[in-house]
PDB file of C-alpha atoms in Angstrom:
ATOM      1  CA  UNK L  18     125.613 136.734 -32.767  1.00 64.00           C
ATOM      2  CA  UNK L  19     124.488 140.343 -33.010  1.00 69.00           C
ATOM      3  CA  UNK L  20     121.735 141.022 -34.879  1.00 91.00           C
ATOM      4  CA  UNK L  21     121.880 144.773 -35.651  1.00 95.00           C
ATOM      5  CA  UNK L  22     125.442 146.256 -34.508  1.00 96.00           C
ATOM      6  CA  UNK L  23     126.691 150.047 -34.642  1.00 96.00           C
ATOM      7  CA  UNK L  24     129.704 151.883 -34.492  1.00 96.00           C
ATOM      8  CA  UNK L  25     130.873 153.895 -32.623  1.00 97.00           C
ATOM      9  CA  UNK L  26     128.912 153.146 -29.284  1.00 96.00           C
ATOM     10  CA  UNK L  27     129.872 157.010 -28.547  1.00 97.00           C
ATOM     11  CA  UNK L  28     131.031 159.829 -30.690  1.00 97.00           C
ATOM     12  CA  UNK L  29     132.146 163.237 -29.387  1.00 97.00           C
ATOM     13  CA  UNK L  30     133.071 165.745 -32.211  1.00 97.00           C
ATOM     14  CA  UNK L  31     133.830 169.409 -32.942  1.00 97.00           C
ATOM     15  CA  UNK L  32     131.014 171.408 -34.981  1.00 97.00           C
ATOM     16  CA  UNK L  33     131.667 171.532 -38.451  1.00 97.00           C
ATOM     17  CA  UNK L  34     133.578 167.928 -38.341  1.00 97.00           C
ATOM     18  CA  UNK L  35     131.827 165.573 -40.756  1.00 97.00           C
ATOM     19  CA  UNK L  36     131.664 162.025 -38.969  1.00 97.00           C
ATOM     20  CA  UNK L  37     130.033 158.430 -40.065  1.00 97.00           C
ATOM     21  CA  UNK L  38     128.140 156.307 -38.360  1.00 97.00           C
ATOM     22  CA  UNK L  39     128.147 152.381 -39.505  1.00 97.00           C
ATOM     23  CA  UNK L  40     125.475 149.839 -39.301  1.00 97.00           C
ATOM     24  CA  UNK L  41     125.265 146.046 -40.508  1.00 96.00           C
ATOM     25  CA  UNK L  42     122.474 143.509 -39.739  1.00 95.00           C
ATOM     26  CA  UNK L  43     123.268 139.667 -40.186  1.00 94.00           C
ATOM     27  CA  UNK L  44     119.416 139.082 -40.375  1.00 90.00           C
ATOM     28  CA  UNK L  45     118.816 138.649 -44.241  1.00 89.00           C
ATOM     29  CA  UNK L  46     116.392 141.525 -43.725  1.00 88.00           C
ATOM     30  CA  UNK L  47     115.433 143.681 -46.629  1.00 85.00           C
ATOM     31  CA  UNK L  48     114.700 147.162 -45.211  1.00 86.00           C
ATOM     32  CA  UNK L  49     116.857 149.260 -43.054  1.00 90.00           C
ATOM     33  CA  UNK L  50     116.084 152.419 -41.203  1.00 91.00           C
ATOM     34  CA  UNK L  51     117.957 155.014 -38.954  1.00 94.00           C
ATOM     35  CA  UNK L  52     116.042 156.837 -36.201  1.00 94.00           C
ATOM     36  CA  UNK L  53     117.165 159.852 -34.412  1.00 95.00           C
ATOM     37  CA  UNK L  54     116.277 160.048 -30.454  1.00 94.00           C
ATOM     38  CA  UNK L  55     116.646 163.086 -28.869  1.00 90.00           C
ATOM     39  CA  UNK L  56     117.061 164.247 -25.654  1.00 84.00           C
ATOM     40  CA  UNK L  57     113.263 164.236 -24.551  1.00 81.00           C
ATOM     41  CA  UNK L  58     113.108 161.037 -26.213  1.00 80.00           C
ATOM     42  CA  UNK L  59     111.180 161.556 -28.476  1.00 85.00           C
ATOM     43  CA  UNK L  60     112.282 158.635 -31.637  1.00 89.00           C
ATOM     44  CA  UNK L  61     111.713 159.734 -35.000  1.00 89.00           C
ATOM     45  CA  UNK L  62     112.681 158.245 -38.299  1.00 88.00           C
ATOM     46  CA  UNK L  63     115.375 159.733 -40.719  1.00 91.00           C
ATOM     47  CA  UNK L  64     115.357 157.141 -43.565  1.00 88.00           C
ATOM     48  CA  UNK L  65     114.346 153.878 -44.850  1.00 86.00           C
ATOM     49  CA  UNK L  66     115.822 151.987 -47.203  1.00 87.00           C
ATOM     50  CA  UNK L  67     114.927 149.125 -48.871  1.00 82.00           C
ATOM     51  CA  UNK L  68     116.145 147.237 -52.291  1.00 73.00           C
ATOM     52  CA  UNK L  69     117.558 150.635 -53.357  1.00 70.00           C
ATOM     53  CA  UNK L  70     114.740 152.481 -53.012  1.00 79.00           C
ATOM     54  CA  UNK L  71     115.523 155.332 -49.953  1.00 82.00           C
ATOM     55  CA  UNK L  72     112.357 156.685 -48.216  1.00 77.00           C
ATOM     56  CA  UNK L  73     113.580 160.113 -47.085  1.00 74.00           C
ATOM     57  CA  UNK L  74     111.410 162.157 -44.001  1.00 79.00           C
ATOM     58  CA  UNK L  75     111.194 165.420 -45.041  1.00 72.00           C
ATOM     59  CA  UNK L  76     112.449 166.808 -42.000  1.00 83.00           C
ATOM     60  CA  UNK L  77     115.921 165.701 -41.908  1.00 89.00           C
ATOM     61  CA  UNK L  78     118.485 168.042 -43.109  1.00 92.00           C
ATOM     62  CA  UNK L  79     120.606 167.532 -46.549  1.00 92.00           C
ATOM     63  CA  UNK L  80     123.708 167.035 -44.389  1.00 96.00           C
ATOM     64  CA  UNK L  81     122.080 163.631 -43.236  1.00 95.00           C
ATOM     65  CA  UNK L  82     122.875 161.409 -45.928  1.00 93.00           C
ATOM     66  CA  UNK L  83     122.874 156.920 -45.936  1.00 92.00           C
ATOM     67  CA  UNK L  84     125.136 154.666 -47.454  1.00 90.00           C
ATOM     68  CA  UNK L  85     124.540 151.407 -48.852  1.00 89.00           C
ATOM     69  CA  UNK L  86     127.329 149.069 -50.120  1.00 88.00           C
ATOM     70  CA  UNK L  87     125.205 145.795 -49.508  1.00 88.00           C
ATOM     71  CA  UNK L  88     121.950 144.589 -48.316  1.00 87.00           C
ATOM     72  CA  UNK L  89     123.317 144.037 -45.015  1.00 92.00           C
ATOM     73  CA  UNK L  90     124.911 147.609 -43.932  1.00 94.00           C
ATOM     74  CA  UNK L  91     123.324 150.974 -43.850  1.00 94.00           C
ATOM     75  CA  UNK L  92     125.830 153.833 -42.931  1.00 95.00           C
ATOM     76  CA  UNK L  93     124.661 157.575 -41.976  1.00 96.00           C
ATOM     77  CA  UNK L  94     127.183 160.061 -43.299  1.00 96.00           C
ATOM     78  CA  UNK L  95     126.433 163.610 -40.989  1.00 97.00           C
ATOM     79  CA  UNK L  96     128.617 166.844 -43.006  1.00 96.00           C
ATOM     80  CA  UNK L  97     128.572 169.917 -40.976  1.00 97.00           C
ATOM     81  CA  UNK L  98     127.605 168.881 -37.598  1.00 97.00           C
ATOM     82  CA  UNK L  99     125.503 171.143 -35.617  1.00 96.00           C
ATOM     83  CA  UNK L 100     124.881 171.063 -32.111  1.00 96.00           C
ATOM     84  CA  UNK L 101     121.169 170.529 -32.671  1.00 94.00           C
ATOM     85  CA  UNK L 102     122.555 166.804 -34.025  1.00 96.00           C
ATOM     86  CA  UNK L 103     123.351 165.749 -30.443  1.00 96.00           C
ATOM     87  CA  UNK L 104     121.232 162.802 -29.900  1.00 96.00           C
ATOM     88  CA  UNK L 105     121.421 159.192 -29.937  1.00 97.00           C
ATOM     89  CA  UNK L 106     121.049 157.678 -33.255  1.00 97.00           C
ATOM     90  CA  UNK L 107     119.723 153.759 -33.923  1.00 97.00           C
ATOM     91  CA  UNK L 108     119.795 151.767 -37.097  1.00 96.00           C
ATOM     92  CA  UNK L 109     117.502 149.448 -37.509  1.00 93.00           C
ATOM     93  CA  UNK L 110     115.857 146.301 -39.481  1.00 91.00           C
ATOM     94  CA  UNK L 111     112.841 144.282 -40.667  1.00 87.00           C
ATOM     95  CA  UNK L 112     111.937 142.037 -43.243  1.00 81.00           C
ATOM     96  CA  UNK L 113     109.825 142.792 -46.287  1.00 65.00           C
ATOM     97  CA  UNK L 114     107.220 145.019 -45.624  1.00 56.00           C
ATOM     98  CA  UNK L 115     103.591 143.423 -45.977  1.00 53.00           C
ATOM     99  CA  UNK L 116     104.377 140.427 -44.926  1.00 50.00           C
ATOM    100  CA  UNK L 117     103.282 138.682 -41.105  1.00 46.00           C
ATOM    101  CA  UNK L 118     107.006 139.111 -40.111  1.00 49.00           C
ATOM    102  CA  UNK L 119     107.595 143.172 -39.620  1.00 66.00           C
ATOM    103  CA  UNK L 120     109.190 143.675 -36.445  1.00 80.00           C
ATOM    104  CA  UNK L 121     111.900 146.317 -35.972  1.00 86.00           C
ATOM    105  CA  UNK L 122     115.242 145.505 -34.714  1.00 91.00           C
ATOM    106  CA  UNK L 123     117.082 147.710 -33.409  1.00 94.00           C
ATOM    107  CA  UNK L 124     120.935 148.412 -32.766  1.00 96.00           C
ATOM    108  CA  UNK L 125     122.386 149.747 -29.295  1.00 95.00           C
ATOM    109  CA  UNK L 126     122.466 152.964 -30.785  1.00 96.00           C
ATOM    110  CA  UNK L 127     125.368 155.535 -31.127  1.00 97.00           C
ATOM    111  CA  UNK L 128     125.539 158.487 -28.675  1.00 96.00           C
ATOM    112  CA  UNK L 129     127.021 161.626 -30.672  1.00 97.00           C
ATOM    113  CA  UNK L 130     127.472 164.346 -28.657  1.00 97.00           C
ATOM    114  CA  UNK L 131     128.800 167.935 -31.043  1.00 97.00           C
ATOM    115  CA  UNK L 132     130.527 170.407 -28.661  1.00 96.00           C
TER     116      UNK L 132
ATOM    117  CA  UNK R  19     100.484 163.875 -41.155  1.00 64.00           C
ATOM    118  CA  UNK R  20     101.139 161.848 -38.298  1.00 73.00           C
ATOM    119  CA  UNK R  21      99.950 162.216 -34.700  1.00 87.00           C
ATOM    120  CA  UNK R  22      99.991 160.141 -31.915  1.00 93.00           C
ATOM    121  CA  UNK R  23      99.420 160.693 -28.420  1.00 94.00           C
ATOM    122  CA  UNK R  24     100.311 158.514 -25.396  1.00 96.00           C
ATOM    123  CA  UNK R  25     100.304 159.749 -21.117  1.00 96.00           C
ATOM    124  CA  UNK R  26     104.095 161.139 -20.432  1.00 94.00           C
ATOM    125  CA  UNK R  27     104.297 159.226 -17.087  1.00 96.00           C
ATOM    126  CA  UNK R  28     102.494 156.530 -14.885  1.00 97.00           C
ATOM    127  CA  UNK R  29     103.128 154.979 -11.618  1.00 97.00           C
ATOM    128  CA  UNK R  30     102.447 151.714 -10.677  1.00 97.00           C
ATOM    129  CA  UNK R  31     102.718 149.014  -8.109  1.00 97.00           C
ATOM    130  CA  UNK R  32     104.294 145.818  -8.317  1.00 97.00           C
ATOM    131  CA  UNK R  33     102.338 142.730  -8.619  1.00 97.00           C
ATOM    132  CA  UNK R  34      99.410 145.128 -10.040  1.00 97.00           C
ATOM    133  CA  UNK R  35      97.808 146.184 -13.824  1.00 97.00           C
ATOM    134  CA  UNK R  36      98.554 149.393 -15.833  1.00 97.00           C
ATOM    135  CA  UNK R  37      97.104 149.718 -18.758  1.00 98.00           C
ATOM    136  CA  UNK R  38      99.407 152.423 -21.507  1.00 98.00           C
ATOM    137  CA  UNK R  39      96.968 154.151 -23.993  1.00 97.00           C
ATOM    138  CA  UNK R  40      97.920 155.253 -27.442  1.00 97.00           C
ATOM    139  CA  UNK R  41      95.561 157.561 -29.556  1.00 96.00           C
ATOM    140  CA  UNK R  42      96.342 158.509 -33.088  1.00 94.00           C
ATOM    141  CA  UNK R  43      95.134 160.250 -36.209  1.00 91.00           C
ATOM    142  CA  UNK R  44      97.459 159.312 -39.385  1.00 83.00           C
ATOM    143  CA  UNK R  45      97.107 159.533 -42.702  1.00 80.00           C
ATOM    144  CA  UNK R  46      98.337 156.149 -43.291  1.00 80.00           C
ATOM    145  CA  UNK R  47      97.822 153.090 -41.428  1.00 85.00           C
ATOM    146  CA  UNK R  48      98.375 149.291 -41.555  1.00 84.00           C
ATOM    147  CA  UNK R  49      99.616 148.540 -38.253  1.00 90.00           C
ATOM    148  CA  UNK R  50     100.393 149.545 -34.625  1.00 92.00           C
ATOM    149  CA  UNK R  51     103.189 148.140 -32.624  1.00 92.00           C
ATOM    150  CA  UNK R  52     104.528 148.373 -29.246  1.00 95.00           C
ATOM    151  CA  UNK R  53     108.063 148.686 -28.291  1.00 95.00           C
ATOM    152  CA  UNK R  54     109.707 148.879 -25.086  1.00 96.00           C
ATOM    153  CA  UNK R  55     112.657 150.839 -24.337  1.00 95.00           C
ATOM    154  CA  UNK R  56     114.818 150.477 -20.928  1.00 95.00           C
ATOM    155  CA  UNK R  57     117.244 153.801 -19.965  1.00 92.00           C
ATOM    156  CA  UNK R  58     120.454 153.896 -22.074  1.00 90.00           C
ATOM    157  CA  UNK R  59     119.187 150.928 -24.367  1.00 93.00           C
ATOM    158  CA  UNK R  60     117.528 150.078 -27.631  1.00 94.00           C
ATOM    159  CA  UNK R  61     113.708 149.646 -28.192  1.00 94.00           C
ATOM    160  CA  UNK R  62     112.631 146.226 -28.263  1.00 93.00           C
ATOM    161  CA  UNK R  63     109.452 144.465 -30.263  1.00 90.00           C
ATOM    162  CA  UNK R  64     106.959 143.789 -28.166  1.00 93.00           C
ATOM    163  CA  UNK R  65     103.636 143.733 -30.160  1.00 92.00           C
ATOM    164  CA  UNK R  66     102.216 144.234 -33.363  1.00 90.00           C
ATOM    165  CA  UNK R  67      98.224 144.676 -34.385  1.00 92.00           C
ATOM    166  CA  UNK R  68      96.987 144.702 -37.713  1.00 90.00           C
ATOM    167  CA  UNK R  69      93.240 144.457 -37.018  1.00 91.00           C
ATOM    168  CA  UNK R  70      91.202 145.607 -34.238  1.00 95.00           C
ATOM    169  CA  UNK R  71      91.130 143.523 -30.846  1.00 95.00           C
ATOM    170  CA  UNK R  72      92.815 141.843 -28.251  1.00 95.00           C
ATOM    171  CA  UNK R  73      96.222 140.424 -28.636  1.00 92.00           C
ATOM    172  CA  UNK R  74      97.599 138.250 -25.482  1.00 92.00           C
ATOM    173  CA  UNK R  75     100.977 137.375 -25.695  1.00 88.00           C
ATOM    174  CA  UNK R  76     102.073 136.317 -21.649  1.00 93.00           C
ATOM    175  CA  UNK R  77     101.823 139.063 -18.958  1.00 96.00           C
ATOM    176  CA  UNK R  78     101.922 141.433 -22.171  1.00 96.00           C
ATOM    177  CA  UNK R  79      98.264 142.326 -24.273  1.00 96.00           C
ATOM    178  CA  UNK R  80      98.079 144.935 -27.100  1.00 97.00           C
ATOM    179  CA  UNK R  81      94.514 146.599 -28.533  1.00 97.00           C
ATOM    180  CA  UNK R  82      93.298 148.130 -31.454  1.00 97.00           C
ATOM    181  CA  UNK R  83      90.390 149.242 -32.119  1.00 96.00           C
ATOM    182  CA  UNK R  84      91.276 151.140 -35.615  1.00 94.00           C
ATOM    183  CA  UNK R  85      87.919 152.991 -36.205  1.00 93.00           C
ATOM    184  CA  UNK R  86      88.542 155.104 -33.111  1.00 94.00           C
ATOM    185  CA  UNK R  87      92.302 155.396 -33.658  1.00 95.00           C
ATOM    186  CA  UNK R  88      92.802 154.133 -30.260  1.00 96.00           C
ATOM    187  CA  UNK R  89      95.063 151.319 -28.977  1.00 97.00           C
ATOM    188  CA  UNK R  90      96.085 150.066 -24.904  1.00 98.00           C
ATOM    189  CA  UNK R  91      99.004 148.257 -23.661  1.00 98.00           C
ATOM    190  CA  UNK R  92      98.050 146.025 -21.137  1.00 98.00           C
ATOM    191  CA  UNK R  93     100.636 144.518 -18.544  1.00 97.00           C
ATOM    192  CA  UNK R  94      99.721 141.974 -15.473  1.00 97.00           C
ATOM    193  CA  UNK R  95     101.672 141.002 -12.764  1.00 97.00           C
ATOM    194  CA  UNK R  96     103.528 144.243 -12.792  1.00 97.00           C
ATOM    195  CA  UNK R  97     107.468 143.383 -11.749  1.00 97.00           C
ATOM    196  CA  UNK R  98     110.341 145.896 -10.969  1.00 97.00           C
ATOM    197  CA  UNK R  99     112.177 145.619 -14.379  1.00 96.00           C
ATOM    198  CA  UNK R 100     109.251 146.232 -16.174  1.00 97.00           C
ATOM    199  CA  UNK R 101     110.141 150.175 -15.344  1.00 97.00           C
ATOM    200  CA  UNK R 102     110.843 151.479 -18.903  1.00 97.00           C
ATOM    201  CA  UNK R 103     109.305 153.562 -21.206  1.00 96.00           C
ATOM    202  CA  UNK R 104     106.497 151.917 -23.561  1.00 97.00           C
ATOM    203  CA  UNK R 105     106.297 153.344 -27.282  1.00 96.00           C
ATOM    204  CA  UNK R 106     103.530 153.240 -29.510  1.00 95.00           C
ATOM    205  CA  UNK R 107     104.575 153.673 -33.233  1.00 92.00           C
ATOM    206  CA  UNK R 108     101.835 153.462 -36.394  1.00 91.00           C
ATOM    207  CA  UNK R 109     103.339 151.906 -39.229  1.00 86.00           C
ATOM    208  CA  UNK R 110     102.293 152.649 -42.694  1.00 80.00           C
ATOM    209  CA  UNK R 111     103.845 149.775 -44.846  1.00 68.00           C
ATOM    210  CA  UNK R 112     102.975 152.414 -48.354  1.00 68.00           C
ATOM    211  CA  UNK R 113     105.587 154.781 -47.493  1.00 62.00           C
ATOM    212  CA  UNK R 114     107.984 152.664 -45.366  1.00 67.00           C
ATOM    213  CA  UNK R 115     106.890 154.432 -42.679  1.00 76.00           C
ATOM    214  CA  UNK R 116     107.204 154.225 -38.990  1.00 81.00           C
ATOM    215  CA  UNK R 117     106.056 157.208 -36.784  1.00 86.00           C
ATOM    216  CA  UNK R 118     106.900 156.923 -33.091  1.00 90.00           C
ATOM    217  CA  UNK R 119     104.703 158.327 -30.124  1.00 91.00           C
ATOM    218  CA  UNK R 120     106.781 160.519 -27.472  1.00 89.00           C
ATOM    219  CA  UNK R 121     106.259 157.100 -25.202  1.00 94.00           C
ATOM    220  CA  UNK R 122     105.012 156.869 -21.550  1.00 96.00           C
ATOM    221  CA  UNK R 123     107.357 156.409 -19.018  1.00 96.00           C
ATOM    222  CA  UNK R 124     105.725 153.614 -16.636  1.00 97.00           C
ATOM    223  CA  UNK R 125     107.492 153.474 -13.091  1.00 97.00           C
ATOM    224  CA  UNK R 126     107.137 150.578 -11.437  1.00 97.00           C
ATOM    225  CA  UNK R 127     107.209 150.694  -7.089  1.00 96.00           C
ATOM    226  CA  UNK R 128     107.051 148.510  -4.391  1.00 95.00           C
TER     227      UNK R 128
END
């Protein structure tokens, strides 16, 4: 019954691992994001993605990279984690921009901690 | 670019009104929403204005007034769980984008 679902829940990793982070949405929705929250809470977005097209923010480092086998999942690959990557990290979805239905849904998020 | 400003904390009592303003300047803009966010948990949907005035939607009313870049979350018959943080995020539908405010964390007391 989960709409938007993430794994891991937590991740706790070495700097310089590279380490995944999977999301799928059973909604049907067309356009995927991941956000990055950090510690003062502050939630910005990393990517959208939607029908193949990938909406990159500027800001987010070249070692951030998404993954999309289907419609339905949207996976963040991190390379080279730094310890300014700590954060908590949430997928999300909504359904075709410009239309009445845009909400955001989001996952429960995935706590990575790099030591 | 993208700004947005919203209060870092507010107190309030139970049973009472608070009323969570959002200011922004943005270079794109076809929507504001609010989202709620409890401690340790995702955001979740609460409202979304397109054009400027007064959405009610239960104890819960959004604002907009878009000329001033300017928008209020309203909530009524304040109630303990309703302690969270409130975020204000402009969407701009051209670039896919959504650009969160740093929220306001509203504590709610007896």
């Amino acid at each position: 019954d989960t709409a938007v679902s993430q794994t891991p829940k937590y991740l706790v990793t070495q700097m310089g691992n590279d380490k995944s982070i999977k999301c799928e949405q059973n909604l049907g929705h067309d356009t995927m994001y991941w956000y990055k929250q950090d510690s003062k809470k502050f939630l910005k977005i990393m990517f959208s993605y939607n029908n193949k097209e990938l909406i990159i923010n500027e800001t987010v480092p070249n070692r951030f990279s998404p993954k999309s086998p289907d419609k339905a999942h949207l996976n963040l690959h991190i390379n080279s984690l730094e310890l300014g990557d700590s954060a908590v990290y949430f997928c999300a979805s909504s359904p075709k921009k410009r239309t009445a239905s845009y909400e955001q849904y989001f996952g429960p998020g995935t706590r990575l901690t790099v030591t | 670019g993208q700004n947005i400003d919203q209060p870092t904390e507010m107190t309030a009592t139970e049973g009472a009104i608070v009323q969570i303003n959002c200011t922004y300047q943005t270079s794109g803009f076809n929507g504001l929403f609010w989202y709620q966010q409890h401690a340790g948990e995702a955001p979740t949907f609460l409202s979304y204005n397109v054009l400027d005035g007064l959405e009610e939607k239960g104890r819960f009313s959004s604002f907009l007034s878009r000329s001033k870049g300017y928008s209020y979350l309203l909530l009524k018959e304040l109630q303990m769980k309703d302690s969270a943080s409130y975020l204000c995020a402009v969407v701009d539908w051209g670039y896919q984008k959504v650009t969160f405010g740093t929220g306001t964390k509203l504590q709610v007391i007896p």
